mmCIF file of C-alpha atoms in Angstrom:
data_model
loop_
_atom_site.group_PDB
_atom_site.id
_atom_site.type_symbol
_atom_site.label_atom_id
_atom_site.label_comp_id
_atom_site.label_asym_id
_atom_site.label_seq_id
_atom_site.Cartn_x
_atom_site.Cartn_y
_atom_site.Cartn_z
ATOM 1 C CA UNK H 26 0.000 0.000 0.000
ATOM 2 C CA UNK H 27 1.725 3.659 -0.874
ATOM 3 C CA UNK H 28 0.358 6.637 0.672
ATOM 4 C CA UNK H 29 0.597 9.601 -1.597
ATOM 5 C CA UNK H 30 -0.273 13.481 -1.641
ATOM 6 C CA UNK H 31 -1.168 15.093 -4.934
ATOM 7 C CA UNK H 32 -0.453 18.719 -5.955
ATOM 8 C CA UNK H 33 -1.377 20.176 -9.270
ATOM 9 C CA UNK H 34 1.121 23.491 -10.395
ATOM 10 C CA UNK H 35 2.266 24.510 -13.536
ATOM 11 C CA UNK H 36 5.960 24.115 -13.599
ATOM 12 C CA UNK H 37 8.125 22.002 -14.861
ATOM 13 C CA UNK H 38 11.872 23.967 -14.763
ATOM 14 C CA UNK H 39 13.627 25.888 -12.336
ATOM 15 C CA UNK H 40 12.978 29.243 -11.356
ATOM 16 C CA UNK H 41 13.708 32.217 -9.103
ATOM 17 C CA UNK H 42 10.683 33.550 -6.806
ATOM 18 C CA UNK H 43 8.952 36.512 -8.349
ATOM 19 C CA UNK H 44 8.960 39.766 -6.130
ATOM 20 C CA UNK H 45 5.049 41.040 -5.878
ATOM 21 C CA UNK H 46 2.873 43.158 -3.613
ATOM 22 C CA UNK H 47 -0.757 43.491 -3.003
ATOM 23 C CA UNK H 48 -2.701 45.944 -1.135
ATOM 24 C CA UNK H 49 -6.542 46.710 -0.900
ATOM 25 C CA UNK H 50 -8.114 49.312 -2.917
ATOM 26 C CA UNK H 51 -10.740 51.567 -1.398
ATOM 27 C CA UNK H 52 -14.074 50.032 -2.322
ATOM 28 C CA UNK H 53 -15.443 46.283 -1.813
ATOM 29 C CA UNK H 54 -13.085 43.844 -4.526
ATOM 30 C CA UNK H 55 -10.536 46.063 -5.020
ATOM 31 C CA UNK H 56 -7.038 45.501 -4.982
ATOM 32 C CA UNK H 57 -3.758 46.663 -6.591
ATOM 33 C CA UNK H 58 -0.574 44.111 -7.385
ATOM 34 C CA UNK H 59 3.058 45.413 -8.261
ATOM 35 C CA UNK H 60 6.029 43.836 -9.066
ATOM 36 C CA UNK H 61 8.039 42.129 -12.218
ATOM 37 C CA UNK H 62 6.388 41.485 -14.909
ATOM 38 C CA UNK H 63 8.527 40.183 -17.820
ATOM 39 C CA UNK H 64 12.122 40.229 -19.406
ATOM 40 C CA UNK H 65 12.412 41.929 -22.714
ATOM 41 C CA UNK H 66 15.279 40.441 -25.255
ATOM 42 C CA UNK H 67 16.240 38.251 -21.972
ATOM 43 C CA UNK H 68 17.941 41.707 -20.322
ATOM 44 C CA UNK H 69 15.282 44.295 -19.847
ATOM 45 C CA UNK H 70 13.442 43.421 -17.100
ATOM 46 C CA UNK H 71 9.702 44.920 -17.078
ATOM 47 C CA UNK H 72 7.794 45.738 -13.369
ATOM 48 C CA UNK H 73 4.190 46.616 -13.870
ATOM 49 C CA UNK H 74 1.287 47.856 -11.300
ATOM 50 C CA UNK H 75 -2.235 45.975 -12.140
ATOM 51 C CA UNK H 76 -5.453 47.063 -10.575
ATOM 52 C CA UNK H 77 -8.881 45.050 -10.111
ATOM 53 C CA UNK H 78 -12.299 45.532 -9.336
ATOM 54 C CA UNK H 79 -13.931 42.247 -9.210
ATOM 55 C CA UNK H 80 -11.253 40.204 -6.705
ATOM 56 C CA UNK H 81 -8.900 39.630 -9.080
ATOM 57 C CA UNK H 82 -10.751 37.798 -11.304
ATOM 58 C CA UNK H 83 -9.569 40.298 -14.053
ATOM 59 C CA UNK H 84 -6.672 43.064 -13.749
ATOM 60 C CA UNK H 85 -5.749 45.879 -16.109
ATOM 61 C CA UNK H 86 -2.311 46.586 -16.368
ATOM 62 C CA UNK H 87 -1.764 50.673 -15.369
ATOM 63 C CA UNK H 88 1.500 51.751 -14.918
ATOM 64 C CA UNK H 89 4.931 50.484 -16.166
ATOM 65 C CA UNK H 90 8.619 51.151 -15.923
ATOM 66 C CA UNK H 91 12.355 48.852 -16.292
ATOM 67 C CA UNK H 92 14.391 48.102 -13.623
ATOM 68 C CA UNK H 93 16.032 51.089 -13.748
ATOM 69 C CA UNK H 94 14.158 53.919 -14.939
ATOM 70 C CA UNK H 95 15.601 57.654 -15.722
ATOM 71 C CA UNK H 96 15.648 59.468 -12.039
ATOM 72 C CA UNK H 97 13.022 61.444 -12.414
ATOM 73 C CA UNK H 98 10.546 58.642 -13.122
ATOM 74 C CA UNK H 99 8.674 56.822 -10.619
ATOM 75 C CA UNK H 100 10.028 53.197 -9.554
ATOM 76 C CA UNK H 101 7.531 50.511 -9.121
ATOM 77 C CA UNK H 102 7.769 49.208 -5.376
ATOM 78 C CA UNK H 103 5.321 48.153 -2.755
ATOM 79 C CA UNK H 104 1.685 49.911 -3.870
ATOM 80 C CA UNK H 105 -0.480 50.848 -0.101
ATOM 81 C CA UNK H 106 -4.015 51.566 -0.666
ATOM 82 C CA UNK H 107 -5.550 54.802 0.472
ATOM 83 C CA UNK H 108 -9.531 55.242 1.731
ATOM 84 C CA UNK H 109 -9.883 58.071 -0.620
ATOM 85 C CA UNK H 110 -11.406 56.401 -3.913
ATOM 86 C CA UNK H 111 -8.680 56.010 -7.124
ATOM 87 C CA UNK H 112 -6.027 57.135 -4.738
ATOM 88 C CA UNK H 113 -2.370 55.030 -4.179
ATOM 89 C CA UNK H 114 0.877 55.112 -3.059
ATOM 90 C CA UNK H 115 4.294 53.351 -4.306
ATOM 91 C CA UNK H 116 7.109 53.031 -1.770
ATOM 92 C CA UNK H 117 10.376 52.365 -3.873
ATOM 93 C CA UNK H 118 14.224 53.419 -3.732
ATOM 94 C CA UNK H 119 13.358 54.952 -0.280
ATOM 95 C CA UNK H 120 10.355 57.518 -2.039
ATOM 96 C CA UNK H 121 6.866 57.965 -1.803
ATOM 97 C CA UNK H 122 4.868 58.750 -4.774
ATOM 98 C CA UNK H 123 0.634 58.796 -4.703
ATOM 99 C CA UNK H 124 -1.410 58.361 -7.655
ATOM 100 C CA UNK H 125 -5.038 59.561 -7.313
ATOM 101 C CA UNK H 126 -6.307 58.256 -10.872
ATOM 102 C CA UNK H 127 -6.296 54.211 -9.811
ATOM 103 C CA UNK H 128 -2.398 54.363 -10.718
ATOM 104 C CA UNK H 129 -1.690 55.873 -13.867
ATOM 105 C CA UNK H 130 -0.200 59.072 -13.328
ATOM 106 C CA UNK H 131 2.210 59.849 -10.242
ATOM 107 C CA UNK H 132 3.514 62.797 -7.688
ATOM 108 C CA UNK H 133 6.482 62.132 -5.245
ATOM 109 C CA UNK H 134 5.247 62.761 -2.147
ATOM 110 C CA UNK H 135 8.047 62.701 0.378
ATOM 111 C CA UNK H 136 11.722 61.077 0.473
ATOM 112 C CA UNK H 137 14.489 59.811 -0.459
ATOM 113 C CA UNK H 138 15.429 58.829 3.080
ATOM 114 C CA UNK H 139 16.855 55.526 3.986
ATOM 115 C CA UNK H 140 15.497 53.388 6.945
ATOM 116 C CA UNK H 141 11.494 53.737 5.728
ATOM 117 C CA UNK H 142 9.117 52.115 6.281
ATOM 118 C CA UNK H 143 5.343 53.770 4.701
ATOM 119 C CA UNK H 144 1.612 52.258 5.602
ATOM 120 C CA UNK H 145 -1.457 53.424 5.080
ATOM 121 C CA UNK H 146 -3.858 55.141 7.491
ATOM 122 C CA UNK H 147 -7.561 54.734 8.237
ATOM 123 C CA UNK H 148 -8.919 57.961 6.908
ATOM 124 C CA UNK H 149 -8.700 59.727 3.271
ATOM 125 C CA UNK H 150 -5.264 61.076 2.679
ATOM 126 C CA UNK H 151 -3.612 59.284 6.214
ATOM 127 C CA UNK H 152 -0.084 57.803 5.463
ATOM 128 C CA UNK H 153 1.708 56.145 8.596
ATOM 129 C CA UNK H 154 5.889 56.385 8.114
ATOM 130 C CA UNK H 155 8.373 55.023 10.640
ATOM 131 C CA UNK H 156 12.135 55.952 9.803
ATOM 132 C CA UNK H 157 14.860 54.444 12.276
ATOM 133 C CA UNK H 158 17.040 57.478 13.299
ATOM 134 C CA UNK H 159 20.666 55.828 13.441
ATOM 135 C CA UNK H 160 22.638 58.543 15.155
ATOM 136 C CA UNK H 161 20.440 57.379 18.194
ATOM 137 C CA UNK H 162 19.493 54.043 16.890
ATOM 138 C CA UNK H 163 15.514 54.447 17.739
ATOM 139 C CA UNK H 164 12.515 54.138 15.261
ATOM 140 C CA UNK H 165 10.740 57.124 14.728
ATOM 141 C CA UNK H 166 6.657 57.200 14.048
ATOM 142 C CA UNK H 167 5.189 59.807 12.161
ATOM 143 C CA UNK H 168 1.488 60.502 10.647
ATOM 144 C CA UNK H 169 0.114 62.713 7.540
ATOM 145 C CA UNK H 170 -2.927 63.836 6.814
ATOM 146 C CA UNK H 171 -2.902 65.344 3.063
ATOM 147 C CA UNK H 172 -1.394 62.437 1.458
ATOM 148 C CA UNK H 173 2.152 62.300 2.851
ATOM 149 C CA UNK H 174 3.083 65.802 1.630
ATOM 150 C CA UNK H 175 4.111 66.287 5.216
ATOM 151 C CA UNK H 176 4.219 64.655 8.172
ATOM 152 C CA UNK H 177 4.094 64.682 11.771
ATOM 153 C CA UNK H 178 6.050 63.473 14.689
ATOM 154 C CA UNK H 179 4.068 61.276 16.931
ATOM 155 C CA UNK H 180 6.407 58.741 18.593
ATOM 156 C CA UNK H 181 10.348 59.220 18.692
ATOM 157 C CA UNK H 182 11.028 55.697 19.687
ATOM 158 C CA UNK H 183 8.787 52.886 19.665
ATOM 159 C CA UNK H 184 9.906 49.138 19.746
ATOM 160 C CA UNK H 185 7.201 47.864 17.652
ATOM 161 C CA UNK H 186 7.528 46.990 13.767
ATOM 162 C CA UNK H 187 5.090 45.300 11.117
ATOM 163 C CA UNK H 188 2.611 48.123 11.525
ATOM 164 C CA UNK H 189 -0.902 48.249 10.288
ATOM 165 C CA UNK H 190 -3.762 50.226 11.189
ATOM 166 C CA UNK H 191 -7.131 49.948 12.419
ATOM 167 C CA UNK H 192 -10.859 50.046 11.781
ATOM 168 C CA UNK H 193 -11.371 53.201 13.786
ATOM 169 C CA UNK H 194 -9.235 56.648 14.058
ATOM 170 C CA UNK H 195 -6.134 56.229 15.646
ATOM 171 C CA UNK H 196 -6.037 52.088 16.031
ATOM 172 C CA UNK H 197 -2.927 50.950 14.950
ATOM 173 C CA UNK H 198 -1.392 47.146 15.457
ATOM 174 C CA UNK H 199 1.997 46.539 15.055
ATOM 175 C CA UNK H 200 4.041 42.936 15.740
ATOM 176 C CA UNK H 201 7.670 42.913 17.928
ATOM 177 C CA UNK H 202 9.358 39.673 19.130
ATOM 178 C CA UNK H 203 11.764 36.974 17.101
ATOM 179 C CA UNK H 204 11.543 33.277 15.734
ATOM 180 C CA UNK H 205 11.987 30.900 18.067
ATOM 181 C CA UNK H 206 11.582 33.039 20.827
ATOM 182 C CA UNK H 207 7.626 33.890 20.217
ATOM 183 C CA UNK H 208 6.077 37.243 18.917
ATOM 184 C CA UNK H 209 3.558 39.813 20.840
ATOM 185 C CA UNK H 210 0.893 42.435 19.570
ATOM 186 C CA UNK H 211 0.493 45.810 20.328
ATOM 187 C CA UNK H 212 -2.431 47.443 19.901
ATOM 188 C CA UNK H 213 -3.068 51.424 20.257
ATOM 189 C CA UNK H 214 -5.605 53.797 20.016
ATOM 190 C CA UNK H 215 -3.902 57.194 19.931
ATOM 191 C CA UNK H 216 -1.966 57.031 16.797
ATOM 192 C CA UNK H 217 0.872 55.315 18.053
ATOM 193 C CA UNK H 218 1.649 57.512 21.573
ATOM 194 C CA UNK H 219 1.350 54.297 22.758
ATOM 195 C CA UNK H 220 0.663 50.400 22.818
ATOM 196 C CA UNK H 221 -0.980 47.784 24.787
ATOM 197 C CA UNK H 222 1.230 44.506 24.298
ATOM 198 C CA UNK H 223 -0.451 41.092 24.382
ATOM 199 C CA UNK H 224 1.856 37.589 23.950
ATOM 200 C CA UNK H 225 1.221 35.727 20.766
ATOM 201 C CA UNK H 226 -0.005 32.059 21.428
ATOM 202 C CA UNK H 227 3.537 29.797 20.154
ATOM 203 C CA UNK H 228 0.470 27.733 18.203
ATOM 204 C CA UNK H 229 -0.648 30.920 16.190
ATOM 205 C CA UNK H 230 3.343 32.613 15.484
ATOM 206 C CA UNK H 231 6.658 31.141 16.795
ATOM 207 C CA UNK H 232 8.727 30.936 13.496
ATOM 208 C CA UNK H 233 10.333 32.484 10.154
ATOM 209 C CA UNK H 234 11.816 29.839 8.347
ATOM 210 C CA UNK H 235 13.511 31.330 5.570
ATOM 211 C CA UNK H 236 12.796 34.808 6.361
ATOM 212 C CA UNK H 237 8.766 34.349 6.203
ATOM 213 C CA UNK H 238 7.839 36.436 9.113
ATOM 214 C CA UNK H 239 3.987 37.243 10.975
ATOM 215 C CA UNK H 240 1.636 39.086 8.783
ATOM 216 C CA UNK H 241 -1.268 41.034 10.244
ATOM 217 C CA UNK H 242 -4.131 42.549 8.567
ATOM 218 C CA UNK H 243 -6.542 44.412 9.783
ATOM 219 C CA UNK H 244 -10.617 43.564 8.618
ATOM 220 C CA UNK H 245 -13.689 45.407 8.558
ATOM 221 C CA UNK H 246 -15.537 45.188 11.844
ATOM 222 C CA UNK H 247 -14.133 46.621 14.956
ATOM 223 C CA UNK H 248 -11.181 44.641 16.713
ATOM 224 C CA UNK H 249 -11.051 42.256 13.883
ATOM 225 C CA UNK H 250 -7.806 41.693 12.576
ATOM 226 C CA UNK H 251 -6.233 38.423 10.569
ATOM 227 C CA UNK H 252 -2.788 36.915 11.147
ATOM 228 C CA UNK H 253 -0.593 34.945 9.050
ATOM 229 C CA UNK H 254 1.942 32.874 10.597
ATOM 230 C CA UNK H 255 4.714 30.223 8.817
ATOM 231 C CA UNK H 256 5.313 26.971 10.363
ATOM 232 C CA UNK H 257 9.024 25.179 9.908
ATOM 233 C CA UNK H 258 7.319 22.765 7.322
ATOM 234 C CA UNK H 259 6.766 26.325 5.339
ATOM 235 C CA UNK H 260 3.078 25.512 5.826
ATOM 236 C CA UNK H 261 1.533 28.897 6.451
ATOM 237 C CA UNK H 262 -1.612 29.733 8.535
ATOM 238 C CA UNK H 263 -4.500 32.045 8.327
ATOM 239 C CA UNK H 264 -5.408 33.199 12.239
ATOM 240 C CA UNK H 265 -8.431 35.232 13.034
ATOM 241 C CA UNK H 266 -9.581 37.553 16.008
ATOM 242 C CA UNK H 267 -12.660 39.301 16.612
ATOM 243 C CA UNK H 268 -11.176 40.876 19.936
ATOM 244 C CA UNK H 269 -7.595 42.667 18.474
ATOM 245 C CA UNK H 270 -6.015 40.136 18.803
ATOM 246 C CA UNK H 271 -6.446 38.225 22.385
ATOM 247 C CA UNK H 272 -7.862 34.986 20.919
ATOM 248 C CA UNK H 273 -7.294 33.424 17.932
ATOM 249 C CA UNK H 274 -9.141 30.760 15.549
ATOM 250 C CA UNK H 275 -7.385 29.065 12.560
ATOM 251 C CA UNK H 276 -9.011 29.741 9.412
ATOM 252 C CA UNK H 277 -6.835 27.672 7.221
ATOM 253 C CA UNK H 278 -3.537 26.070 6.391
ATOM 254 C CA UNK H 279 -2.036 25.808 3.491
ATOM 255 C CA UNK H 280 0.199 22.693 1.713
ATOM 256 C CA UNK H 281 3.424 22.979 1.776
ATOM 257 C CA UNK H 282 4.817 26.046 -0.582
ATOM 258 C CA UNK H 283 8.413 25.612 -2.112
ATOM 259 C CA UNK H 284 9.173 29.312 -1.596
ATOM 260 C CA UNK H 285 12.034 29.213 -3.583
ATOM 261 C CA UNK H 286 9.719 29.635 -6.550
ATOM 262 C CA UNK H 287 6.370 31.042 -5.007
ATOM 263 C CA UNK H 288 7.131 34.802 -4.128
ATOM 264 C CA UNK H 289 3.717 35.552 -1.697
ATOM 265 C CA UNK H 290 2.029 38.482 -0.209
ATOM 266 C CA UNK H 291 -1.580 38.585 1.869
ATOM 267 C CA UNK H 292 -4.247 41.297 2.703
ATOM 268 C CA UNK H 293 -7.726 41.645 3.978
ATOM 269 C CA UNK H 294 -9.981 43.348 1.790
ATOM 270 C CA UNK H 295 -13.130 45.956 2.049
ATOM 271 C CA UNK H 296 -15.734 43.911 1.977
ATOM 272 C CA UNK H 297 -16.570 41.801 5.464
ATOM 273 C CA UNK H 298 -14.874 38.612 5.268
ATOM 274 C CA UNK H 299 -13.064 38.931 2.577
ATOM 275 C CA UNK H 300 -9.071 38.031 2.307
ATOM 276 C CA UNK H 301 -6.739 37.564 -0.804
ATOM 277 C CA UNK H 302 -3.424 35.098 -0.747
ATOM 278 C CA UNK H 303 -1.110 36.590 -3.616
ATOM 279 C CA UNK H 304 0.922 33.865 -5.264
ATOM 280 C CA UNK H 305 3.759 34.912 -8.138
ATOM 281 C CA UNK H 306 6.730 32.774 -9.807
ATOM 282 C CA UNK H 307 8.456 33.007 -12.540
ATOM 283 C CA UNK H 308 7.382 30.861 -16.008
ATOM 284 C CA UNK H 309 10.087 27.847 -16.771
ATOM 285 C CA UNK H 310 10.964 29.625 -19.500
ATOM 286 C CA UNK H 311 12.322 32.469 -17.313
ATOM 287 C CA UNK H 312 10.626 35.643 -19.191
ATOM 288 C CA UNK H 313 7.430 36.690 -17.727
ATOM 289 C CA UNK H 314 5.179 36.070 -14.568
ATOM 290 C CA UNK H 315 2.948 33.252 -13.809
ATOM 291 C CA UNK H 316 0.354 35.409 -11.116
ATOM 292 C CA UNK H 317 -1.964 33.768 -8.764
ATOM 293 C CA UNK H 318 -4.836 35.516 -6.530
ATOM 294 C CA UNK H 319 -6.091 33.572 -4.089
ATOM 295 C CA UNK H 320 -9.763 35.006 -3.015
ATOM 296 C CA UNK H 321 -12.123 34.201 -0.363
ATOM 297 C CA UNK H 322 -15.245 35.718 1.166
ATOM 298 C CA UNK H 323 -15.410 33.268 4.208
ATOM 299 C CA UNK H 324 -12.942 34.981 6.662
ATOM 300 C CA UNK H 325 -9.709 32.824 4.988
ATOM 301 C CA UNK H 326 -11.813 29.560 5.107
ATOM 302 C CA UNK H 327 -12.210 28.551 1.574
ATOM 303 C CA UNK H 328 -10.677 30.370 -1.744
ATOM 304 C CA UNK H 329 -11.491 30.761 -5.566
ATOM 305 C CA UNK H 330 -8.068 31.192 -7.285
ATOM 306 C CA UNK H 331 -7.871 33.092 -10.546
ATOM 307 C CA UNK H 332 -4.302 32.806 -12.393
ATOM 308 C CA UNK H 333 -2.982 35.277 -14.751
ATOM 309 C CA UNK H 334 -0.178 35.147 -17.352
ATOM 310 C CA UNK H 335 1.678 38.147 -17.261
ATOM 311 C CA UNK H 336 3.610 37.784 -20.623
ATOM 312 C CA UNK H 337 4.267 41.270 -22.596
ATOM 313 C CA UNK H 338 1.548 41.394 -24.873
ATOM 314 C CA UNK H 339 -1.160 42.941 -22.201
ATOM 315 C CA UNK H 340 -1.900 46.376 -23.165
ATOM 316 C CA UNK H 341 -5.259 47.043 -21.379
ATOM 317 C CA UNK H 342 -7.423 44.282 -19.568
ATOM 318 C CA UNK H 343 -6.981 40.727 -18.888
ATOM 319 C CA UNK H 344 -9.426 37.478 -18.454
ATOM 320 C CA UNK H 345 -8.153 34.728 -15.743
ATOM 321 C CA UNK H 346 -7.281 31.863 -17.452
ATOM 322 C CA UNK H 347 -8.269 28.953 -14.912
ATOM 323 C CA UNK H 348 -10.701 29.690 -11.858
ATOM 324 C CA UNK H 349 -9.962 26.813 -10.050
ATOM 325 C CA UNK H 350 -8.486 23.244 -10.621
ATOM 326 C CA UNK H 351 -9.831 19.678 -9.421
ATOM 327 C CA UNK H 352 -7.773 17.075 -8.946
ATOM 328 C CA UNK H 353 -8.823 13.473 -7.443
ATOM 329 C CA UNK H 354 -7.472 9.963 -8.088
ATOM 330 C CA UNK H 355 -9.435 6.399 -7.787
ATOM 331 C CA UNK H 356 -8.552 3.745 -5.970
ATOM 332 C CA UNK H 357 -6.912 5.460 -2.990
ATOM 333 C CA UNK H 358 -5.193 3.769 -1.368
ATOM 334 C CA UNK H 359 -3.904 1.693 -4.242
ATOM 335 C CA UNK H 360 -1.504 -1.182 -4.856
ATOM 336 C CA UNK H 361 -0.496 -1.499 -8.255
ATOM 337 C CA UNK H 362 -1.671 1.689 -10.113
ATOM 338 C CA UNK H 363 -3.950 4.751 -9.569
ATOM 339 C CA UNK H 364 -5.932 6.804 -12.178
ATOM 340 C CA UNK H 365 -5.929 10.679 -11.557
ATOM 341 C CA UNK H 366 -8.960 13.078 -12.748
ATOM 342 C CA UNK H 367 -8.299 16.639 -12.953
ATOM 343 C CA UNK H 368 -10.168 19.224 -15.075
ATOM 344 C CA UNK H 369 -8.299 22.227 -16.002
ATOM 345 C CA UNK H 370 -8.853 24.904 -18.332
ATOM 346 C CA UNK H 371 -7.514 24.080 -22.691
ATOM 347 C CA UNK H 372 -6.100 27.803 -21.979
ATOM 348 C CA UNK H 373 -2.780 26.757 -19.519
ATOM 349 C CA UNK H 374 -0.155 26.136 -21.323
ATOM 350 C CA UNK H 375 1.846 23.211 -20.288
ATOM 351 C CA UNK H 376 0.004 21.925 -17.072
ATOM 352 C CA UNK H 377 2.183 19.812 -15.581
ATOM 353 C CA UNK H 378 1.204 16.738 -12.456
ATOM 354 C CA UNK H 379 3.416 17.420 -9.795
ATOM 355 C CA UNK H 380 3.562 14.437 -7.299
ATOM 356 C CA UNK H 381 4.301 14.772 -3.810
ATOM 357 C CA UNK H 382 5.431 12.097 -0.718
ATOM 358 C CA UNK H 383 3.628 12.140 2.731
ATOM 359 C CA UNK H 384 6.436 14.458 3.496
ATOM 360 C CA UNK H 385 5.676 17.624 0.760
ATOM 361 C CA UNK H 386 8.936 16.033 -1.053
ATOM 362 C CA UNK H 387 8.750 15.712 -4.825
ATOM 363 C CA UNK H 388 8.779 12.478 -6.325
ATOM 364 C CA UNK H 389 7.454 12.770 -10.116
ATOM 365 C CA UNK H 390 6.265 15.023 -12.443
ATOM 366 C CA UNK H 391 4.224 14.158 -15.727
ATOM 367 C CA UNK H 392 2.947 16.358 -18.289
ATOM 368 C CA UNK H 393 -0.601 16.402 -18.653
ATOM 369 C CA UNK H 394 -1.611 19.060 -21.621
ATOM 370 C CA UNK H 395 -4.577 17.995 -23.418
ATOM 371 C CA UNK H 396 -5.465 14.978 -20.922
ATOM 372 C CA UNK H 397 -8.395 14.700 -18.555
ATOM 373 C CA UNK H 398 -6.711 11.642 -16.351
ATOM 374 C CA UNK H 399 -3.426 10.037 -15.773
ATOM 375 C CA UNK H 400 -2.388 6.574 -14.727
ATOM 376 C CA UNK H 401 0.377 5.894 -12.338
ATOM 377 C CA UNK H 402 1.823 3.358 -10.689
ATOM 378 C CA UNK H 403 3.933 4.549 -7.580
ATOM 379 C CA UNK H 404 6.773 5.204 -9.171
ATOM 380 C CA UNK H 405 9.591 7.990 -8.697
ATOM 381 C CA UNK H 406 11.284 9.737 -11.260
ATOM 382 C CA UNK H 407 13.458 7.471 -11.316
#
């Protein structure tokens, strides 16, 4: 008798992880995603920002730039959603910029310092910077109200990183601790002046393996707030607290991710209950983006994935090409052979059967492009 694990993903070379971001837009299915997009004559290398109003289920492509841009253009970095409708920032080379036309055109807002750190407030036009101050070696916290034109001083040393705010005016949660050691959340409600600190169960955060640290973000109701947490396995959770933070209740947890190839990124959205798991790698042929978004409207519980191939021939708009993929096998557990249904879309190109052992390890590959089943009989790939 074998006992075996199956995992469907399209990939069948070697590949670095693609570098992405995602951030909620201001209105209910709204979200923004920046990052690489695709290699031009296998030198150029293209980063893009997308926008979408329906979940990710389709993005248009809105801004664009190459790896290194003339200085006076803007650099594509980690997009932060605003309240105010259409508005945006872009944290890159130690500069903020804000968009307020869903991404397309761009003002520098403030920078270039080094040591920054940008999120975005609770309110229209509130922008949240911490910059660490090394002539006294203390983390500085400061707030603006008209879109980061200018800021304010609110905290010159706090102890607390991985900030995010609220659902109210002046919540803000932030993470401190270390892997191995065990984590805490703070919690304030005057902007930062200062922070209640709670311990972090070890079950919900205790590790980083390979520099995957805690995640929070916040939800839609008052003192609900989401956690995402790695475990040594590089399994990652989903937490969830209705209280900021005191109790927790897993949502979900994922197989295990080979994060040498998968670059990802998470965030709560506007509408209640809703959460998106942002999934990138690079194609095996090394030129453009293979993008995942990961949806659900269950509080983390269940997700609809929509994937998107980011090659260099989107101009405007883009479909998903595969909502979601079913996999199954018959007899299981088997003896001598096993046949494996799956029903993916005629659109992928090269779907490939990635088998797994009882320990996430991978044991055999087959391609499967134009099948609906595959026999196979236990066998490595060897």
């Amino acid at each position: 008798m074998k006992n075996i694990v199956f995992f469907l993903v399209l990939s069948f070379l070697f590949a670095p992880t693609a570098k992405a971001q995602i951030t909620r837009g201001a209105t209910a299915g709204e979200i923004y995603i920046s990052g690489e997009w695709y290699l031009e004559n296998h030198s150029i290398l293209h980063y893009a920002i997308f926008h979408s109003n329906d979940n990710g289920q389709n993005i248009s492509l809105k801004y664009e730039n190459i790896e290194t841009p003339p200085p006076s253009e803007m650099t594509v970095g980690k997009v932060i959603g605003d309240a105010t409708p259409g508005a945006l920032y872009n944290y890159g080379n130690n500069k903020l910029w804000v968009s307020f036309d869903y991404g397309v055109s761009w003002q520098f807002m403030d920078g270039p310092f080094s040591m920054l750190y940008y999120f975005s407030g609770f309110a229209n036009g509130e922008v949240f910077k911490t910059w660490t101050n090394e002539s006294l070696w203390q983390v500085e916290l400061y707030r603006s109200e008209n879109f980061g034109l200018s800021f304010e001083l609110i905290n010159e040393s706090i102890d607390v990183g991985l900030l995010e705010v609220g659902n109210f005016d002046g919540e803000i949660y932030g993470l401190s601790g270390s892997a191995g050691t065990g984590y805490n959340l703070h919690f304030s409600t005057n902007y930062g002046v200062s922070f209640i600190e709670t311990p972090i169960d070890s079950t919900v955060a205790f590790w980083a393996p390979s520099g995957q640290f805690p995640e929070i973000s916040r939800g839609t109701a008052p003192g609900e707030i989401y956690l995402v947490s790695w475990t040594p396995e590089l399994h990652y959770k989903i937490f969830y607290s209705v209280d900021t933070g005191n109790t927790w209740i897993e949502k979900y947890e994922s197989d295990y991710i080979d994060i040498y190839y998968w670059g990802l990124q998470f965030t709560a959205g506007r509408e209640p209950g809703s959460f998106y798991v942002m999934r990138a790698r690079i194609n095996p042929e090394g030129d453009h983006v293979w993008l995942y978004i990961d949806y659900s409207n269950d509080y983390g519980k269940t997700f609809t994935t929509f994937f998107h191939d980011l090659d260099s021939t989107i101009t405007g708009t883009i479909n998903h090409i595969s909502e979601s993929i079913e996999l199954s096998n018959n007899p299981n557990p088997f003896t001598d052979y096993t046949t494996i249904s799956f029903d993916v879309s005629e659109n992928l190109r090269n779907p490939m059967l990635n088998i797994y052992d009882i320990y996430g390890k991978p044991i055999r590959q087959i391609n499967i492009s134009g099948k609906k089943n595959q026999t196979w009989d236990g066998t490595n790939s060897y």
